[in-house]
Coordinates of C-alpha atoms in Angstrom, one line a residue:
M108 CA 107.8 100.1 85.5
K109 CA 105.7 99.7 88.6
K110 CA 105.2 103.4 89.1
N111 CA 103.6 104.9 86.0
L112 CA 102.0 108.0 87.5
I113 CA 105.1 110.2 87.3
I114 CA 104.4 113.6 88.9
I115 CA 106.1 116.9 87.9
V116 CA 106.0 120.4 89.4
I117 CA 102.5 121.8 88.9
I118 CA 101.6 125.5 89.3
F119 CA 98.0 126.2 90.5
A120 CA 97.2 129.9 89.9
G121 CA 95.7 131.4 93.0
I122 CA 95.3 128.2 95.0
T123 CA 98.6 126.5 95.7
S124 CA 102.3 127.3 95.4
C125 CA 104.9 125.3 93.5
K126 CA 104.9 121.7 94.7
K127 CA 107.7 119.2 94.0
F128 CA 106.6 115.6 93.9
L129 CA 108.9 113.1 92.3
T130 CA 111.1 114.9 89.8
E131 CA 112.2 118.5 89.5
E132 CA 112.0 120.4 86.3
N133 CA 112.7 124.0 85.5
L134 CA 109.2 125.3 84.8
S135 CA 109.7 129.0 85.6
G136 CA 107.1 131.1 83.9
I137 CA 104.6 128.2 83.7
T138 CA 101.0 129.0 84.7
A139 CA 97.8 127.0 84.6
E140 CA 96.7 129.0 81.6
N141 CA 99.7 128.2 79.5
Y142 CA 100.5 124.7 80.8
Y143 CA 97.2 122.9 80.7
T144 CA 96.7 123.5 77.0
N145 CA 97.5 120.1 75.5
A146 CA 97.1 116.4 76.4
A147 CA 100.6 116.1 77.9
G148 CA 100.0 119.0 80.3
Y149 CA 96.6 117.7 81.1
E150 CA 97.9 114.3 82.0
S151 CA 100.3 115.8 84.4
L152 CA 97.4 117.6 86.1
I153 CA 95.5 114.3 86.4
N154 CA 98.6 112.7 87.9
S155 CA 98.9 115.5 90.4
C156 CA 95.3 114.8 91.6
Y157 CA 96.5 111.3 92.5
A158 CA 99.6 112.6 94.1
S159 CA 97.5 114.9 96.3
L160 CA 96.5 111.7 98.2
R161 CA 100.0 111.5 99.5
G162 CA 99.4 114.7 101.5
I163 CA 96.8 112.7 103.5
Y164 CA 98.9 109.5 104.1
S165 CA 102.5 110.6 104.2
P166 CA 103.0 113.1 107.0
N167 CA 99.5 113.2 108.5
P168 CA 97.8 109.8 109.1
S169 CA 97.3 110.6 112.8
L170 CA 93.6 111.3 112.4
F171 CA 93.0 107.7 111.4
E172 CA 94.9 106.0 114.3
W173 CA 95.1 108.1 117.5
G174 CA 92.3 107.9 120.0
T175 CA 91.1 104.4 119.0
D176 CA 90.8 101.1 120.8
I177 CA 93.7 99.5 119.1
I178 CA 96.2 102.4 118.6
T179 CA 97.4 104.9 121.2
R180 CA 100.3 107.3 121.3
G181 CA 103.8 106.4 122.5
E182 CA 106.9 108.6 122.8
I183 CA 106.5 111.3 120.2
E184 CA 109.4 112.3 117.9
L185 CA 111.1 115.5 118.7
V186 CA 110.7 118.5 116.3
S187 CA 113.9 120.6 116.2
G188 CA 114.8 119.1 119.6
Q189 CA 111.5 120.0 121.2
A190 CA 108.7 117.8 122.3
N191 CA 105.7 118.0 120.1
E192 CA 103.2 116.1 122.2
V193 CA 100.3 118.5 122.3
P194 CA 98.7 117.6 119.0
A195 CA 99.0 113.9 119.9
I196 CA 97.6 114.4 123.3
Q197 CA 94.6 116.3 121.9
L198 CA 93.8 113.6 119.3
N199 CA 94.5 110.6 121.4
E200 CA 92.9 111.8 124.7
Y201 CA 90.2 114.1 123.2
R202 CA 89.5 116.1 126.2
S203 CA 91.8 119.0 125.4
L204 CA 91.2 119.0 121.6
T205 CA 91.0 122.5 120.2
S206 CA 90.5 124.0 116.8
D207 CA 94.1 125.0 116.4
N208 CA 95.3 121.4 116.3
V209 CA 97.9 121.2 113.6
P210 CA 97.2 117.7 112.2
I211 CA 93.5 118.6 111.9
D212 CA 94.3 121.9 110.2
T213 CA 96.7 120.2 107.8
F214 CA 94.2 117.4 107.0
F215 CA 91.4 119.9 106.2
T216 CA 93.8 122.0 104.0
V217 CA 95.3 119.1 102.1
A218 CA 91.9 117.5 101.4
Y219 CA 90.5 120.8 99.9
R220 CA 93.8 121.3 98.0
G221 CA 93.3 117.9 96.4
I222 CA 89.7 118.8 95.6
Q223 CA 90.8 122.0 94.0
R224 CA 93.2 120.0 91.7
C225 CA 90.3 117.8 90.8
N226 CA 88.1 120.8 90.1
T227 CA 90.8 122.2 87.8
A228 CA 91.0 119.0 85.9
I229 CA 87.2 118.8 85.5
N230 CA 87.0 122.5 84.4
R231 CA 89.9 122.3 81.9
A232 CA 88.9 119.0 80.2
N233 CA 86.8 120.4 77.4
S234 CA 89.5 123.0 76.4
I235 CA 92.3 120.5 75.6
P236 CA 92.3 120.3 71.7
D237 CA 94.4 117.1 71.3
L238 CA 92.7 115.1 74.2
A239 CA 90.9 112.1 72.7
E240 CA 87.2 111.9 73.8
N241 CA 87.5 108.4 75.4
T242 CA 90.7 109.5 77.3
K243 CA 88.9 112.7 78.4
N244 CA 85.9 110.7 79.7
R245 CA 88.2 108.2 81.5
R246 CA 90.3 110.9 83.2
L247 CA 87.2 112.9 84.2
A248 CA 85.8 109.7 85.8
E249 CA 89.1 109.2 87.7
V250 CA 89.2 112.7 89.2
R251 CA 85.5 112.6 90.1
F252 CA 86.4 109.4 92.0
I253 CA 89.4 111.1 93.8
R254 CA 87.2 114.1 94.6
A255 CA 84.5 111.9 96.1
Y256 CA 87.1 110.2 98.2
F257 CA 88.4 113.5 99.6
Y258 CA 84.8 114.5 100.5
Y259 CA 84.3 111.1 102.3
L260 CA 87.3 111.9 104.5
L261 CA 86.1 115.4 105.1
V262 CA 82.4 114.7 105.9
E263 CA 83.2 111.8 108.2
N264 CA 85.8 113.9 110.2
F265 CA 84.0 117.3 110.2
G266 CA 80.4 116.7 109.4
N267 CA 78.9 119.5 107.4
V268 CA 81.5 120.8 104.9
P269 CA 81.3 123.0 101.7
I270 CA 80.8 121.2 98.4
V271 CA 83.2 123.1 96.1
Q272 CA 83.0 122.2 92.5
E273 CA 84.5 125.3 90.8
E274 CA 88.1 125.9 89.9
I275 CA 89.2 128.8 92.1
S276 CA 91.6 131.3 90.6
S277 CA 90.9 134.3 92.8
P278 CA 90.4 134.7 96.5
V279 CA 87.1 133.5 98.0
T280 CA 86.3 134.8 101.4
H281 CA 83.3 132.8 102.4
F282 CA 82.2 129.2 102.0
A283 CA 78.8 127.9 103.4
P284 CA 78.9 124.3 104.6
N285 CA 76.6 121.8 103.1
T286 CA 74.7 119.2 105.2
E287 CA 76.1 115.7 105.6
Q288 CA 73.1 114.4 103.6
E289 CA 73.9 116.8 100.7
V290 CA 77.6 115.7 100.8
Y291 CA 76.6 112.0 100.7
D292 CA 74.1 112.6 97.9
F293 CA 76.8 114.4 95.9
M294 CA 79.5 111.7 96.5
I295 CA 77.2 108.9 95.5
A296 CA 75.9 110.8 92.4
E297 CA 79.5 111.5 91.3
L298 CA 80.6 107.9 91.7
N299 CA 77.6 106.6 89.8
T300 CA 78.4 109.0 87.0
A301 CA 82.0 108.1 87.0
L302 CA 81.7 104.3 87.3
P303 CA 80.8 103.3 83.6
N304 CA 83.7 105.5 82.3
L305 CA 86.4 103.9 84.5
E306 CA 88.5 101.0 83.4
A307 CA 86.9 97.7 84.4
N308 CA 90.1 95.6 84.1
P309 CA 92.9 96.9 86.4
A310 CA 95.4 95.0 84.3
S311 CA 94.5 97.2 81.3
T312 CA 95.5 100.5 82.9
E313 CA 98.5 101.8 84.9
P314 CA 98.8 100.7 88.5
G315 CA 97.4 103.2 90.9
R316 CA 94.6 104.5 88.7
A317 CA 91.0 104.4 89.9
T318 CA 89.0 101.6 88.3
Q319 CA 85.4 100.3 88.4
G320 CA 86.5 98.1 91.2
A321 CA 87.7 101.0 93.3
A322 CA 84.4 102.9 92.6
R323 CA 82.3 100.0 93.6
H324 CA 84.3 99.6 96.8
L325 CA 84.0 103.2 97.7
L326 CA 80.3 103.2 96.9
A327 CA 79.8 100.2 99.1
L328 CA 81.6 102.0 101.9
L329 CA 79.5 105.2 101.4
Y330 CA 76.2 103.3 101.4
L331 CA 77.3 101.3 104.5
T332 CA 78.2 104.5 106.3
R333 CA 75.1 106.4 105.3
G334 CA 72.9 103.5 106.5
Y335 CA 73.9 104.4 110.1
K336 CA 72.9 108.0 109.8
S337 CA 69.6 109.7 110.5
F338 CA 69.0 110.2 106.7
G339 CA 70.0 106.7 105.8
G340 CA 68.2 103.4 106.1
S341 CA 68.1 99.7 105.3
S342 CA 68.2 100.3 101.6
D343 CA 71.7 101.7 102.0
F344 CA 72.8 98.4 103.6
E345 CA 71.2 96.5 100.8
Q346 CA 73.1 98.6 98.3
A347 CA 76.4 98.2 100.2
A348 CA 75.9 94.4 100.2
Q349 CA 75.1 94.3 96.5
L350 CA 78.1 96.4 95.4
A351 CA 80.4 94.3 97.6
E352 CA 79.0 91.1 96.1
E353 CA 79.7 92.4 92.6
L354 CA 83.2 93.2 93.6
M355 CA 83.8 89.9 95.4
G356 CA 82.5 88.0 92.4
S357 CA 84.7 89.8 89.9
S358 CA 87.4 87.8 88.2
Y359 CA 89.8 90.8 88.5
Y360 CA 90.4 90.5 92.2
A361 CA 91.0 87.7 94.7
L362 CA 92.1 87.1 98.2
L363 CA 95.7 86.0 98.2
P364 CA 96.3 82.5 99.7
T365 CA 97.9 83.9 102.9
F366 CA 97.7 87.1 104.8
A367 CA 101.4 87.5 104.8
E368 CA 101.6 87.5 101.0
V369 CA 99.5 90.7 100.8
F370 CA 102.2 92.7 102.5
Q371 CA 105.3 90.9 101.2
P372 CA 107.9 93.4 100.0
G373 CA 107.8 93.7 96.2
N374 CA 104.2 92.5 96.0
D375 CA 102.4 95.8 96.0
L376 CA 100.6 95.0 92.8
N377 CA 98.9 91.8 93.9
R378 CA 95.3 90.9 93.0
E379 CA 93.9 91.7 96.4
I380 CA 94.7 95.4 96.1
I381 CA 91.9 97.4 94.6
L382 CA 93.5 100.9 95.0
A383 CA 96.7 102.1 96.6
V384 CA 98.5 105.4 97.0
Q385 CA 101.6 105.0 94.8
Y386 CA 105.1 105.3 96.2
G387 CA 108.5 104.1 95.0
A388 CA 112.2 104.5 95.1
Q389 CA 112.6 108.0 93.7
P390 CA 115.7 109.9 94.8
G391 CA 114.9 113.1 96.6
Y392 CA 111.3 112.4 97.2
N393 CA 110.0 111.6 100.6
G394 CA 108.1 108.4 101.0
N395 CA 105.5 107.4 103.6
G396 CA 106.0 106.5 107.2
Q397 CA 103.8 103.4 107.6
N398 CA 106.9 101.2 108.0
I399 CA 108.2 103.1 111.0
L400 CA 105.4 104.8 112.9
F401 CA 104.1 101.7 114.7
G402 CA 107.3 100.8 116.5
W403 CA 109.7 101.8 119.2
R404 CA 113.2 103.1 119.3
Y405 CA 115.1 99.9 119.4
W406 CA 118.1 101.6 117.8
R407 CA 118.9 103.4 121.1
E408 CA 119.5 100.0 122.8
K409 CA 122.7 98.0 123.0
G410 CA 123.4 96.0 120.0
F411 CA 121.6 98.4 117.6
D412 CA 121.9 101.7 115.9
E413 CA 120.0 103.5 113.2
V414 CA 122.3 102.6 110.4
T415 CA 122.9 98.9 111.1
G416 CA 119.3 98.3 112.0
L417 CA 117.9 99.9 108.9
K418 CA 118.0 96.9 106.6
D419 CA 116.5 94.4 109.1
Y420 CA 114.0 96.5 111.0
N421 CA 113.8 100.0 109.4
R422 CA 114.2 103.0 111.7
R423 CA 111.2 102.9 114.1
I424 CA 109.4 105.4 116.3
S425 CA 106.4 105.0 118.6
N426 CA 104.1 107.7 117.4
F427 CA 101.5 105.0 116.9
M428 CA 101.6 102.4 119.6
P429 CA 99.4 99.3 119.7
T430 CA 97.2 99.1 122.8
Q431 CA 97.4 96.0 124.9
F432 CA 93.8 95.3 123.8
L433 CA 94.9 94.8 120.2
Y434 CA 97.2 91.9 121.1
T435 CA 94.5 90.2 123.0
L436 CA 92.2 89.9 119.9
Y437 CA 94.3 87.2 118.4
N438 CA 94.3 83.4 119.1
T439 CA 98.0 83.0 118.4
S440 CA 97.9 79.2 118.2
K441 CA 95.4 79.4 115.3
D442 CA 95.6 82.9 113.7
A443 CA 98.6 83.4 111.3
R444 CA 97.9 87.1 111.2
Y445 CA 99.6 87.7 114.6
D446 CA 103.0 86.6 113.4
A447 CA 102.5 88.3 110.0
T448 CA 101.5 91.6 111.7
F449 CA 103.8 91.8 114.7
L450 CA 107.6 91.5 115.3
S451 CA 108.1 89.4 118.4
Q452 CA 111.9 88.9 118.3
L453 CA 114.7 91.3 117.6
Y454 CA 118.3 90.3 116.9
A455 CA 121.4 92.6 117.4
T456 CA 122.5 94.3 114.3
K457 CA 126.0 95.1 115.5
A458 CA 128.6 94.0 118.0
D459 CA 128.4 96.0 121.2
G460 CA 130.5 94.9 124.1
A461 CA 129.5 91.3 125.1
I462 CA 126.7 91.4 122.5
K463 CA 127.5 90.0 119.1
A464 CA 125.7 90.8 115.9
G465 CA 122.9 88.3 115.4
D466 CA 122.3 87.7 119.2
L467 CA 118.7 87.5 120.2
R468 CA 118.2 90.8 122.1
Y469 CA 114.4 91.1 122.7
Y470 CA 111.8 88.4 123.0
F471 CA 108.1 89.0 123.4
P472 CA 106.1 85.9 124.4
Y473 CA 102.7 85.3 122.9
P474 CA 100.2 87.1 125.2
D475 CA 97.7 84.3 125.2
Q476 CA 100.0 81.3 125.6
P477 CA 101.9 80.1 128.7
F478 CA 105.5 81.2 129.1
T479 CA 106.7 79.6 132.3
A480 CA 109.7 80.4 134.5
A481 CA 111.3 77.2 133.0
D482 CA 110.7 78.6 129.5
S483 CA 112.4 81.9 130.5
I484 CA 115.4 80.1 132.0
A485 CA 115.8 77.9 128.9
L486 CA 115.6 80.9 126.5
K487 CA 118.2 82.9 128.6
T488 CA 120.5 80.0 128.8
A489 CA 120.6 79.7 125.0
N490 CA 120.6 83.5 124.5
P491 CA 122.4 85.2 127.4
N492 CA 121.9 88.7 126.0
V493 CA 118.1 88.4 125.6
E494 CA 115.6 90.6 127.4
I495 CA 112.2 88.9 127.8
I496 CA 109.5 91.5 128.0
R497 CA 106.1 90.2 129.1
F498 CA 102.7 91.4 128.1
D499 CA 102.1 93.5 131.3
K500 CA 104.9 95.8 130.2
W501 CA 103.7 96.4 126.7
K502 CA 102.5 99.9 127.4
Q503 CA 103.7 103.5 127.9
A504 CA 106.7 104.3 130.1
F505 CA 105.2 107.7 131.0
N506 CA 102.1 109.2 132.8
N507 CA 102.5 106.5 135.5
V508 CA 101.1 103.8 133.1
G509 CA 103.8 101.4 134.3
G510 CA 105.1 100.0 131.0
L511 CA 108.5 99.8 129.3
E512 CA 107.3 101.2 125.9
K513 CA 108.8 98.1 124.3
F514 CA 106.3 95.8 122.6
P515 CA 105.8 93.7 119.5
M516 CA 106.0 96.3 116.7
I517 CA 103.6 96.2 113.8
N518 CA 105.9 94.9 111.1
K519 CA 103.7 94.1 108.1
F520 CA 104.7 97.4 106.5
Y521 CA 108.4 96.6 106.7
D522 CA 110.3 97.9 103.7
P523 CA 113.8 96.5 102.9
N524 CA 114.3 99.4 100.5
A525 CA 113.5 102.2 102.9
G526 CA 116.2 104.6 103.7
L527 CA 116.6 106.7 106.8
P528 CA 114.2 109.7 107.1
Y529 CA 115.5 112.8 105.5
N530 CA 115.8 116.1 107.3
N531 CA 112.7 116.3 109.5
E532 CA 110.3 114.2 111.3
F533 CA 107.8 114.1 108.4
A534 CA 110.4 113.1 105.7
Y535 CA 109.7 109.4 105.8
A536 CA 111.2 107.0 103.3
S537 CA 109.1 103.9 102.8
T538 CA 108.8 103.0 99.1
K539 CA 105.9 100.7 99.6
D540 CA 102.4 101.7 98.5
V541 CA 99.7 102.6 101.1
F542 CA 96.8 100.3 100.4
L543 CA 93.5 102.3 100.4
F544 CA 91.2 99.5 99.4
R545 CA 91.8 95.7 99.4
L546 CA 89.4 92.9 98.8
A547 CA 89.5 91.7 102.4
E548 CA 87.9 95.0 103.4
T549 CA 85.2 94.4 100.8
Y550 CA 84.4 91.2 102.6
L551 CA 84.2 93.1 105.9
I552 CA 81.9 95.7 104.3
A553 CA 79.6 93.0 103.1
A554 CA 79.7 91.2 106.5
E555 CA 78.7 94.5 108.3
A556 CA 76.0 95.3 105.8
Y557 CA 74.5 91.8 106.1
F558 CA 74.7 92.1 109.9
K559 CA 72.7 95.4 109.8
L560 CA 70.2 93.7 107.6
G561 CA 69.8 90.9 110.1
Q562 CA 71.2 88.3 107.7
L563 CA 73.7 86.8 110.2
D564 CA 74.4 83.7 108.2
K565 CA 75.6 85.7 105.3
A566 CA 77.6 87.9 107.6
A567 CA 79.3 84.9 109.1
E568 CA 80.0 83.5 105.6
K569 CA 81.9 86.7 104.6
L570 CA 83.8 86.7 107.8
N571 CA 84.7 83.1 107.5
A572 CA 86.2 83.7 104.0
I573 CA 88.8 86.0 105.7
R574 CA 89.2 83.8 108.8
Q575 CA 89.8 80.7 106.7
R576 CA 92.6 82.5 104.9
A577 CA 94.0 83.6 108.2
A578 CA 94.0 80.2 109.9
K579 CA 97.3 78.4 110.4
P580 CA 97.6 75.0 108.7
G581 CA 95.4 72.4 110.3
Q582 CA 93.4 75.0 112.3
N583 CA 89.8 75.9 112.0
M584 CA 88.7 79.5 112.8
N585 CA 85.1 79.4 111.3
I586 CA 82.4 81.1 113.3
S587 CA 78.6 80.6 113.2
A588 CA 75.8 83.2 112.8
A589 CA 75.4 83.2 116.5
D590 CA 78.9 84.7 116.9
V591 CA 78.2 87.7 114.7
N592 CA 77.7 91.1 116.3
I593 CA 79.1 94.6 115.6
D594 CA 81.9 94.2 118.2
F595 CA 83.0 90.9 116.6
I596 CA 83.1 92.6 113.2
L597 CA 85.2 95.4 114.6
D598 CA 87.5 92.9 116.3
E599 CA 87.9 91.1 113.0
R600 CA 88.6 94.4 111.3
A601 CA 91.3 95.0 113.9
R602 CA 92.9 91.6 113.3
E603 CA 92.8 92.1 109.6
Q604 CA 93.6 95.8 109.2
A605 CA 95.7 96.9 112.1
G606 CA 97.7 100.0 111.1
E607 CA 96.0 100.4 107.8
Y608 CA 94.6 103.9 108.5
K609 CA 91.0 102.8 108.9
R610 CA 90.3 102.5 112.6
W611 CA 88.9 105.9 113.7
L612 CA 86.5 105.9 110.7
D613 CA 85.3 102.4 111.6
L614 CA 84.6 103.3 115.2
K615 CA 82.9 106.6 114.1
R616 CA 80.7 104.9 111.5
T617 CA 79.5 102.2 113.9
Q618 CA 79.1 104.6 116.9
R619 CA 81.6 102.5 118.9
L620 CA 84.1 105.2 119.7
G621 CA 83.5 104.3 123.3
R622 CA 85.7 101.3 122.8
A623 CA 88.7 103.7 122.8
F624 CA 87.6 105.0 126.2
E625 CA 87.6 101.5 127.5
Y626 CA 90.7 100.0 125.9
N627 CA 93.1 102.9 125.2
T628 CA 94.7 103.5 128.6
L629 CA 95.6 107.2 128.1
T630 CA 92.2 108.0 126.6
K631 CA 90.5 106.3 129.5
M632 CA 92.6 108.0 132.1
A633 CA 91.8 111.5 130.6
N634 CA 88.1 110.8 130.4
P635 CA 86.7 109.1 133.5
G636 CA 83.2 109.9 132.3
G637 CA 83.7 108.1 129.0
V638 CA 82.9 109.3 125.5
V639 CA 80.8 112.3 124.7
D640 CA 79.0 113.0 121.5
K641 CA 81.1 115.9 120.3
Y642 CA 84.1 113.5 119.9
Y643 CA 82.5 111.9 116.9
L644 CA 83.4 115.0 114.9
R645 CA 86.6 117.1 114.8
P646 CA 86.6 120.8 115.4
I647 CA 86.6 123.0 112.3
P648 CA 90.2 124.4 112.0
Q649 CA 90.4 127.9 113.5
S650 CA 92.3 129.1 110.4
V651 CA 89.1 128.3 108.3
I652 CA 86.9 130.2 110.7
D653 CA 89.3 133.2 110.9
R654 CA 89.6 133.6 107.1
D655 CA 85.8 133.4 106.5
T656 CA 84.4 136.9 106.3
E657 CA 80.8 135.9 106.9
G658 CA 81.3 133.5 109.8
Y659 CA 82.0 129.8 109.4
P660 CA 80.2 127.7 112.0
Q661 CA 82.2 125.7 114.5
N662 CA 81.1 122.1 115.3
T663 CA 79.1 121.8 118.5
G664 CA 81.1 121.7 121.7
Y665 CA 84.4 123.2 120.4

């Protein structure tokens, strides 16, 4: 079976309530003290640590996408019939961002809940009598990896945060935040401790488990990020490059021949994927929304509805809307990633008056290629029910932006097995995994590290490895060292990783958040003075400050 990390109901005394993941069992009367007493119970605890990552990427990926140069907000899904735009406006436009923002509060809570599960697993490991020593060491290494990843997400979003290593079984009323430098030292030490005990060969363990490859990738990312900080330096970029080289040279991973193959339905376990959050077709369990969030509501238009459109296009909403800038980054005559990323033609999925099922209904011409009046006439003659929507209308239909909110949807996450969302706006249904780390990103990390070291030829070499894979047959997309700068690297990351829940962290790391204030129309309109320093951190959730009896400090400016 593809999905081997099967999660059951876990009770965490004093820290979380009952939580259903994939299957429901009657575990009344079960507590941490009487359940995590043997190897089977302990394995379910380890699996729940992995499952905690779903809380970051299933309902709440907005902190990764809104307010960037390549993704903005579109029409937001209604909640119980009411508009829920305020959190989106705050995160995308920044200016009105406050400490009671719900996605920020949820993100902070979910991350620390995941950390507490990891702490429980670490604390309980030595008390499991039938747990083999090598298994114990492997599982401890895995949860140390997961815990370090949660801390990476926290420290980059919030700055100084508490390092909590203890299993908490009674109320704690005060946590003192550690400095960013202390958090980075902790994460790197944890990963270096974990690395030798992780499985080297991903084929020798269940899909979805942390491996040495995942640890090297995360370490490379941590060193790369630390290198930009006041307490970092060139040695961090050297470490990032070295770790990336080790991973790129491994026989266990490889770039797939084409970009499209990476995201092909049913191909989640391909050799380019270093680590993914596991999903699957489990009845009653909500999947993730990566397949629907980057679209628009085509199913409200003639020739479509939610049911008939589901198989061909999935149900789409426009919570995350590509900026016009994203489309301009591609040379569509050369770069195969454009067609593999975006959906430029939609065909009717049902008969509707003069429209027949299968009729071409929407056509979005390439933004960088001529599409003449004669081309338009020819297309409409052959397809009388088609609407041609040109680049100048690929933007919001509100706030006097002047668009139609119809645009080429990000389609690389399309899932033919996804059902309709369940009973609320967060109950998404994609069965595809969410890729956390893939080898193409390792190449991008190496390129950025070499750029920061002034080794532009090596940076170009790593970028060209990705660009050669992306080139259409007969096309050459190679660049030279003279083409390499941080903005080119960020552009390449956008072309390669659009929609993969990376962008805000990339802009924050490289201190290029100002790109959002230039290329994201709504962000720019709300902030005529441009980016300000405080936007590089989120506010500490007000709920955290209110519950702390000794005063938890708020980030500057909030």
